[in-house]
Amino acid sequence: MKSLYKYLIAMLAILLMSTALSLAAPAAGEEPADTRTLDARVQELKKEVKALNRDLFILEEELLFPASTQLALFLSIDVGEFFRLDSVQVKIDDTVVANHLYTQRELGALERGGVQRLYIGNVKSGEHELVASFRGPGPNNREYRRATTVKFTKGSAAKFMELKILDVSRKLQPEFVVKQWE
Amino acid sequence: MITFRLLIGLLLLVMSSLAWSADGPAEPSVAPSVVPSVASPGTAPADEPTPSDVPAGQVRDLYYGTVLYEFYQQNYFSAAVNLLAAQEQNRLRHHAADAQLLLGGMYLSYGLHSEAEAIFNRLLDDSAEPAVRDRAWFYLGKIRYQKQLFTEAEAALSRVGEALDESLVEEFRTLRANLLMAQEDYPAAAAALQDLTQGHSGRDTEQQANYARFNLGVALIRAGHEKQGTEWLRKVAELQSGDSDQKALRDRANLALGYSLLKSAPVLARDFLQKVRLNGPYSNKALLGLGWAEVELQRYEQSLVPWAELAKRDRVDLAVFEALLATGHSLERLRAYPQAIQSYSNAITIFEQELAGLNDTVAAVKAGRLWADLLAQVSRNEMGWFWEAELLPGTPEARYLPMVLAGHGFHEAIKNLRDLWFLDGKLGRWQTEIPAFDAMLALRRSTYETQLDTLTPEQTLDHVLDVRTSRDIYAAELKRIGERQDAFALLTQEEKKLQDRLVQVEERIWRLSKQPDSDPAEMEDYRDRYRLFKGLLDYDVVTNYAIRYRVVEKSLQSLDAELQATLQQQDSLQRARANAPLDFEAYARRIDDKRQRVASLRKQVKLAFDEQRRQLQVMVDVEFDELRARLVDYLDQARFSLAHLQDMATDAAASGRELQ
């Protein structure tokens, strides 16, 4: 009787141990629970979505605008005493490729040194003509419209051009310059 | 009287929360910068990236400029993505360190402290430039301060040297003062703030000085120098400004002074409270305090004026509910018992209505309507990372939210909810756009194959090789001509024809001279003329040999250059032909990988969104329970007071008097 009692105790102990073990270890194929706080997980997700967006951004550009045909136009302004940009239009080889009306927020960003990517597209290698026209209140707050033309050559590398609006104190009027970047 | 005791208790609670909310970083995630959380310059939250976070100087990389363009428009997500992409594409060669600092600053604002810290540590390892190092130490100090690692923050800030960008100096000094405040070293904080109270020239610096003056007042009072602290608060309370933030700061100083003097100098307190604008963010609390100042002066009738105004206001502030109770209290003290009974009855009705409204709200929130309304209000366009209370929907469900919003983790949680909503929108958009990538790739593949098929015979390599063989023959011929000085090998077609005609002429002269009846003199004349023309042709050919040889030689050189270019193009074409299918495959794999990542992340974002919403639900439930308890308490007090007055009326009636 005593030995039977001992045997039962031993069985019970084994049973309890195995139960404890099965409780401690997750079942096979079950994913371990994420023990991080929700806030930590949200931060991690933000980081991952940002990285994914970066990759997609690059992939999209590579697919749509390969370097051999890529042309990117940028716009910047340097002060705005003599001219406040309202709108800009860009033509490449007589085709309108960009038309933009500026909000106060966008103008503010430009005035503080931001550079707008105005257009990205594809052109064949060879000679091309770009015509950019700017509108907005000029000196003495009168409607001011000015166009600038530049001929450029597209090679096998991506082409970057910057349209710059500068105040020229000497002339008391704005100046529009097209700068070609390497 | 129980009501009076409770109201005084509430009053003290309001006082303490008002005057000393700058004490310590009770909720660093919401208001990491302790002093600026009370009085930060500008409208931007204290830890939002400001223009000062952007290193100054000329933009030398176009793509860095595009990052700034997004950044200045508060499109922080786009700014960060543009920056990461430009880094990946090696387009930030001149602004590598600036870009890292900017990214670190944005991560810091986004709450990605670990990433921000890693960036600044990397900059400290990589950059020898003092300006970059100082900026990195400054940001590290800021991160550690926000994490409440005060000793470590102090260690980082102590490493900031003389090269710190001028635009950050003020913030750096404020941060040091905040750090001292957070460590409850008020005398040292007050000393640090003293320096900041000296506004130099310029509107912004004067405004910042006012914030520093306010905080100095608070620090001095906490350090036990009440008189001096009050003096500084008075300076702020008297400031003249048309700026809305400065007006709010002035209100805040007047309110703090008013409440702090309520018991000891009620007349003075009333003066301060009267200076608080009637329609500012502190007007409700000022009106409540004004009434209590009058009570302190036992001018019960006058106390009714601000409370009557307060009672008419929108019930989004506990001060309005308190005014309802306090009105009854003053009327009671004026012995205007019927009016007091009426006032308490009104208050009871209103409290009961509010409790019923609150219960409806709780039911609506539980049904999920609040979150739907809230998110409908929030555009999926990025607009900065900071939740603004003004964006709360105008639905009945949201009515009580401003009351439960303040001073709790709610702010962070709702920001997370909004961010997750934004991320879900972004991922959703990519999910619809990725099929277009497949289409783009298919188009490129088919264009490539079509172009291969349409190559003309002149564009093939065999043709080019034939041309090269011909060129070699010509080159050998030219070499032979050169060696033999064979000028007649370089005759033009015209000259060749002339030469042939001269041969024919010579033959005819010979044939004519053999005729029996030929005239020898005439024949001799023909021979002379033949020799003259032949001599002229030979002279021309021989004397122009060098020029002709050079022209042909140059043509051959030009042909060599053309051939070389054509062979290179052929080579490139061959490589493209060999690699293009591999490139297409690589693109297809990349697209597929992104498709899977988008789907997987979207799932995770949705899960986190649901969980965040559940957490918010719990938080809102707790807050609503507390609000309900407060309303029930007000209701009990009003009922008790009413019952008391009714008892008095009954007693009076029993003794044949009228309660007046």
mmCIF file with all atom_site columns, N, CA, C and O in Angstrom, chain B residues 505-527:
data_model
loop_
_atom_site.group_PDB
_atom_site.id
_atom_site.type_symbol
_atom_site.label_atom_id
_atom_site.label_alt_id
_atom_site.label_comp_id
_atom_site.label_asym_id
_atom_site.label_entity_id
_atom_site.label_seq_id
_atom_site.pdbx_PDB_ins_code
_atom_site.Cartn_x
_atom_site.Cartn_y
_atom_site.Cartn_z
_atom_site.occupancy
_atom_site.B_iso_or_equiv
_atom_site.pdbx_formal_charge
_atom_site.auth_seq_id
_atom_site.auth_comp_id
_atom_site.auth_asym_id
_atom_site.auth_atom_id
_atom_site.pdbx_PDB_model_num
ATOM 1  N N  . VAL B 1 505 ? 42.634 60.901 -127.573 1.00 0.00 ? 505 VAL B N  1
ATOM 2  C CA . VAL B 1 505 ? 43.127 61.947 -128.489 1.00 0.00 ? 505 VAL B CA 1
ATOM 3  C C  . VAL B 1 505 ? 44.484 61.521 -129.056 1.00 0.00 ? 505 VAL B C  1
ATOM 4  O O  . VAL B 1 505 ? 44.744 61.639 -130.272 1.00 0.00 ? 505 VAL B O  1
ATOM 5  N N  . GLU B 1 506 ? 45.335 60.983 -128.181 1.00 0.00 ? 506 GLU B N  1
ATOM 6  C CA . GLU B 1 506 ? 46.675 60.570 -128.627 1.00 0.00 ? 506 GLU B CA 1
ATOM 7  C C  . GLU B 1 506 ? 46.563 59.461 -129.695 1.00 0.00 ? 506 GLU B C  1
ATOM 8  O O  . GLU B 1 506 ? 47.264 59.499 -130.727 1.00 0.00 ? 506 GLU B O  1
ATOM 9  N N  . GLU B 1 507 ? 45.645 58.525 -129.464 1.00 0.00 ? 507 GLU B N  1
ATOM 10 C CA . GLU B 1 507 ? 45.430 57.422 -130.415 1.00 0.00 ? 507 GLU B CA 1
ATOM 11 C C  . GLU B 1 507 ? 44.955 57.976 -131.757 1.00 0.00 ? 507 GLU B C  1
ATOM 12 O O  . GLU B 1 507 ? 45.410 57.568 -132.845 1.00 0.00 ? 507 GLU B O  1
ATOM 13 N N  . ARG B 1 508 ? 44.006 58.909 -131.713 1.00 0.00 ? 508 ARG B N  1
ATOM 14 C CA . ARG B 1 508 ? 43.453 59.476 -132.947 1.00 0.00 ? 508 ARG B CA 1
ATOM 15 C C  . ARG B 1 508 ? 44.533 60.243 -133.724 1.00 0.00 ? 508 ARG B C  1
ATOM 16 O O  . ARG B 1 508 ? 44.609 60.154 -134.956 1.00 0.00 ? 508 ARG B O  1
ATOM 17 N N  . ILE B 1 509 ? 45.376 60.968 -132.989 1.00 0.00 ? 509 ILE B N  1
ATOM 18 C CA . ILE B 1 509 ? 46.467 61.704 -133.681 1.00 0.00 ? 509 ILE B CA 1
ATOM 19 C C  . ILE B 1 509 ? 47.390 60.698 -134.377 1.00 0.00 ? 509 ILE B C  1
ATOM 20 O O  . ILE B 1 509 ? 47.818 60.884 -135.514 1.00 0.00 ? 509 ILE B O  1
ATOM 21 N N  . TRP B 1 510 ? 47.640 59.590 -133.624 1.00 0.00 ? 510 TRP B N  1
ATOM 22 C CA . TRP B 1 510 ? 48.545 58.561 -134.215 1.00 0.00 ? 510 TRP B CA 1
ATOM 23 C C  . TRP B 1 510 ? 47.907 57.959 -135.462 1.00 0.00 ? 510 TRP B C  1
ATOM 24 O O  . TRP B 1 510 ? 48.567 57.823 -136.491 1.00 0.00 ? 510 TRP B O  1
ATOM 25 N N  . ARG B 1 511 ? 46.584 57.641 -135.370 1.00 0.00 ? 511 ARG B N  1
ATOM 26 C CA . ARG B 1 511 ? 45.886 57.047 -136.521 1.00 0.00 ? 511 ARG B CA 1
ATOM 27 C C  . ARG B 1 511 ? 45.868 58.036 -137.712 1.00 0.00 ? 511 ARG B C  1
ATOM 28 O O  . ARG B 1 511 ? 46.128 57.664 -138.838 1.00 0.00 ? 511 ARG B O  1
ATOM 29 N N  . LEU B 1 512 ? 45.582 59.302 -137.420 1.00 0.00 ? 512 LEU B N  1
ATOM 30 C CA . LEU B 1 512 ? 45.516 60.314 -138.486 1.00 0.00 ? 512 LEU B CA 1
ATOM 31 C C  . LEU B 1 512 ? 46.879 60.479 -139.166 1.00 0.00 ? 512 LEU B C  1
ATOM 32 O O  . LEU B 1 512 ? 46.982 60.634 -140.395 1.00 0.00 ? 512 LEU B O  1
ATOM 33 N N  . SER B 1 513 ? 47.924 60.411 -138.323 1.00 0.00 ? 513 SER B N  1
ATOM 34 C CA . SER B 1 513 ? 49.269 60.622 -138.870 1.00 0.00 ? 513 SER B CA 1
ATOM 35 C C  . SER B 1 513 ? 49.666 59.483 -139.815 1.00 0.00 ? 513 SER B C  1
ATOM 36 O O  . SER B 1 513 ? 50.544 59.637 -140.671 1.00 0.00 ? 513 SER B O  1
ATOM 37 N N  . LYS B 1 514 ? 48.994 58.315 -139.693 1.00 0.00 ? 514 LYS B N  1
ATOM 38 C CA . LYS B 1 514 ? 49.275 57.170 -140.555 1.00 0.00 ? 514 LYS B CA 1
ATOM 39 C C  . LYS B 1 514 ? 48.505 57.245 -141.877 1.00 0.00 ? 514 LYS B C  1
ATOM 40 O O  . LYS B 1 514 ? 48.738 56.436 -142.777 1.00 0.00 ? 514 LYS B O  1
ATOM 41 N N  . GLN B 1 515 ? 47.575 58.155 -141.979 1.00 0.00 ? 515 GLN B N  1
ATOM 42 C CA . GLN B 1 515 ? 46.804 58.317 -143.223 1.00 0.00 ? 515 GLN B CA 1
ATOM 43 C C  . GLN B 1 515 ? 47.751 58.867 -144.295 1.00 0.00 ? 515 GLN B C  1
ATOM 44 O O  . GLN B 1 515 ? 48.556 59.760 -144.035 1.00 0.00 ? 515 GLN B O  1
ATOM 45 N N  . PRO B 1 516 ? 47.577 58.376 -145.601 1.00 0.00 ? 516 PRO B N  1
ATOM 46 C CA . PRO B 1 516 ? 48.482 58.816 -146.673 1.00 0.00 ? 516 PRO B CA 1
ATOM 47 C C  . PRO B 1 516 ? 48.350 60.319 -146.984 1.00 0.00 ? 516 PRO B C  1
ATOM 48 O O  . PRO B 1 516 ? 49.334 60.975 -147.310 1.00 0.00 ? 516 PRO B O  1
ATOM 49 N N  . ASP B 1 517 ? 47.148 60.808 -146.776 1.00 0.00 ? 517 ASP B N  1
ATOM 50 C CA . ASP B 1 517 ? 46.973 62.213 -147.131 1.00 0.00 ? 517 ASP B CA 1
ATOM 51 C C  . ASP B 1 517 ? 47.091 63.155 -145.938 1.00 0.00 ? 517 ASP B C  1
ATOM 52 O O  . ASP B 1 517 ? 46.675 64.283 -145.983 1.00 0.00 ? 517 ASP B O  1
ATOM 53 N N  . SER B 1 518 ? 47.695 62.672 -144.863 1.00 0.00 ? 518 SER B N  1
ATOM 54 C CA . SER B 1 518 ? 47.776 63.547 -143.675 1.00 0.00 ? 518 SER B CA 1
ATOM 55 C C  . SER B 1 518 ? 48.824 64.638 -143.868 1.00 0.00 ? 518 SER B C  1
ATOM 56 O O  . SER B 1 518 ? 49.855 64.415 -144.490 1.00 0.00 ? 518 SER B O  1
ATOM 57 N N  . ASP B 1 519 ? 48.469 65.765 -143.233 1.00 0.00 ? 519 ASP B N  1
ATOM 58 C CA . ASP B 1 519 ? 49.370 66.915 -143.356 1.00 0.00 ? 519 ASP B CA 1
ATOM 59 C C  . ASP B 1 519 ? 50.304 66.895 -142.145 1.00 0.00 ? 519 ASP B C  1
ATOM 60 O O  . ASP B 1 519 ? 49.874 67.017 -140.988 1.00 0.00 ? 519 ASP B O  1
ATOM 61 N N  . PRO B 1 520 ? 51.619 66.743 -142.403 1.00 0.00 ? 520 PRO B N  1
ATOM 62 C CA . PRO B 1 520 ? 52.553 66.633 -141.257 1.00 0.00 ? 520 PRO B CA 1
ATOM 63 C C  . PRO B 1 520 ? 52.510 67.866 -140.337 1.00 0.00 ? 520 PRO B C  1
ATOM 64 O O  . PRO B 1 520 ? 52.583 67.752 -139.136 1.00 0.00 ? 520 PRO B O  1
ATOM 65 N N  . ALA B 1 521 ? 52.341 69.040 -140.975 1.00 0.00 ? 521 ALA B N  1
ATOM 66 C CA . ALA B 1 521 ? 52.331 70.270 -140.143 1.00 0.00 ? 521 ALA B CA 1
ATOM 67 C C  . ALA B 1 521 ? 51.106 70.303 -139.228 1.00 0.00 ? 521 ALA B C  1
ATOM 68 O O  . ALA B 1 521 ? 51.183 70.656 -138.056 1.00 0.00 ? 521 ALA B O  1
ATOM 69 N N  . GLU B 1 522 ? 49.999 69.892 -139.886 1.00 0.00 ? 522 GLU B N  1
ATOM 70 C CA . GLU B 1 522 ? 48.753 69.865 -139.083 1.00 0.00 ? 522 GLU B CA 1
ATOM 71 C C  . GLU B 1 522 ? 48.881 68.844 -137.933 1.00 0.00 ? 522 GLU B C  1
ATOM 72 O O  . GLU B 1 522 ? 48.483 69.107 -136.810 1.00 0.00 ? 522 GLU B O  1
ATOM 73 N N  . MET B 1 523 ? 49.504 67.681 -138.265 1.00 0.00 ? 523 MET B N  1
ATOM 74 C CA . MET B 1 523 ? 49.680 66.652 -137.228 1.00 0.00 ? 523 MET B CA 1
ATOM 75 C C  . MET B 1 523 ? 50.551 67.171 -136.080 1.00 0.00 ? 523 MET B C  1
ATOM 76 O O  . MET B 1 523 ? 50.291 66.919 -134.915 1.00 0.00 ? 523 MET B O  1
ATOM 77 N N  . GLU B 1 524 ? 51.562 67.896 -136.488 1.00 0.00 ? 524 GLU B N  1
ATOM 78 C CA . GLU B 1 524 ? 52.467 68.409 -135.455 1.00 0.00 ? 524 GLU B CA 1
ATOM 79 C C  . GLU B 1 524 ? 51.737 69.400 -134.541 1.00 0.00 ? 524 GLU B C  1
ATOM 80 O O  . GLU B 1 524 ? 51.949 69.412 -133.322 1.00 0.00 ? 524 GLU B O  1
ATOM 81 N N  . ASP B 1 525 ? 50.839 70.188 -135.193 1.00 0.00 ? 525 ASP B N  1
ATOM 82 C CA . ASP B 1 525 ? 50.041 71.137 -134.396 1.00 0.00 ? 525 ASP B CA 1
ATOM 83 C C  . ASP B 1 525 ? 49.151 70.392 -133.378 1.00 0.00 ? 525 ASP B C  1
ATOM 84 O O  . ASP B 1 525 ? 49.072 70.769 -132.219 1.00 0.00 ? 525 ASP B O  1
ATOM 85 N N  . TYR B 1 526 ? 48.553 69.269 -133.883 1.00 0.00 ? 526 TYR B N  1
ATOM 86 C CA . TYR B 1 526 ? 47.726 68.449 -132.955 1.00 0.00 ? 526 TYR B CA 1
ATOM 87 C C  . TYR B 1 526 ? 48.572 67.915 -131.796 1.00 0.00 ? 526 TYR B C  1
ATOM 88 O O  . TYR B 1 526 ? 48.160 67.923 -130.627 1.00 0.00 ? 526 TYR B O  1
ATOM 89 N N  . ARG B 1 527 ? 49.756 67.410 -132.131 1.00 0.00 ? 527 ARG B N  1
ATOM 90 C CA . ARG B 1 527 ? 50.619 66.822 -131.076 1.00 0.00 ? 527 ARG B CA 1
ATOM 91 C C  . ARG B 1 527 ? 51.019 67.888 -130.041 1.00 0.00 ? 527 ARG B C  1
ATOM 92 O O  . ARG B 1 527 ? 51.055 67.623 -128.849 1.00 0.00 ? 527 ARG B O  1
#
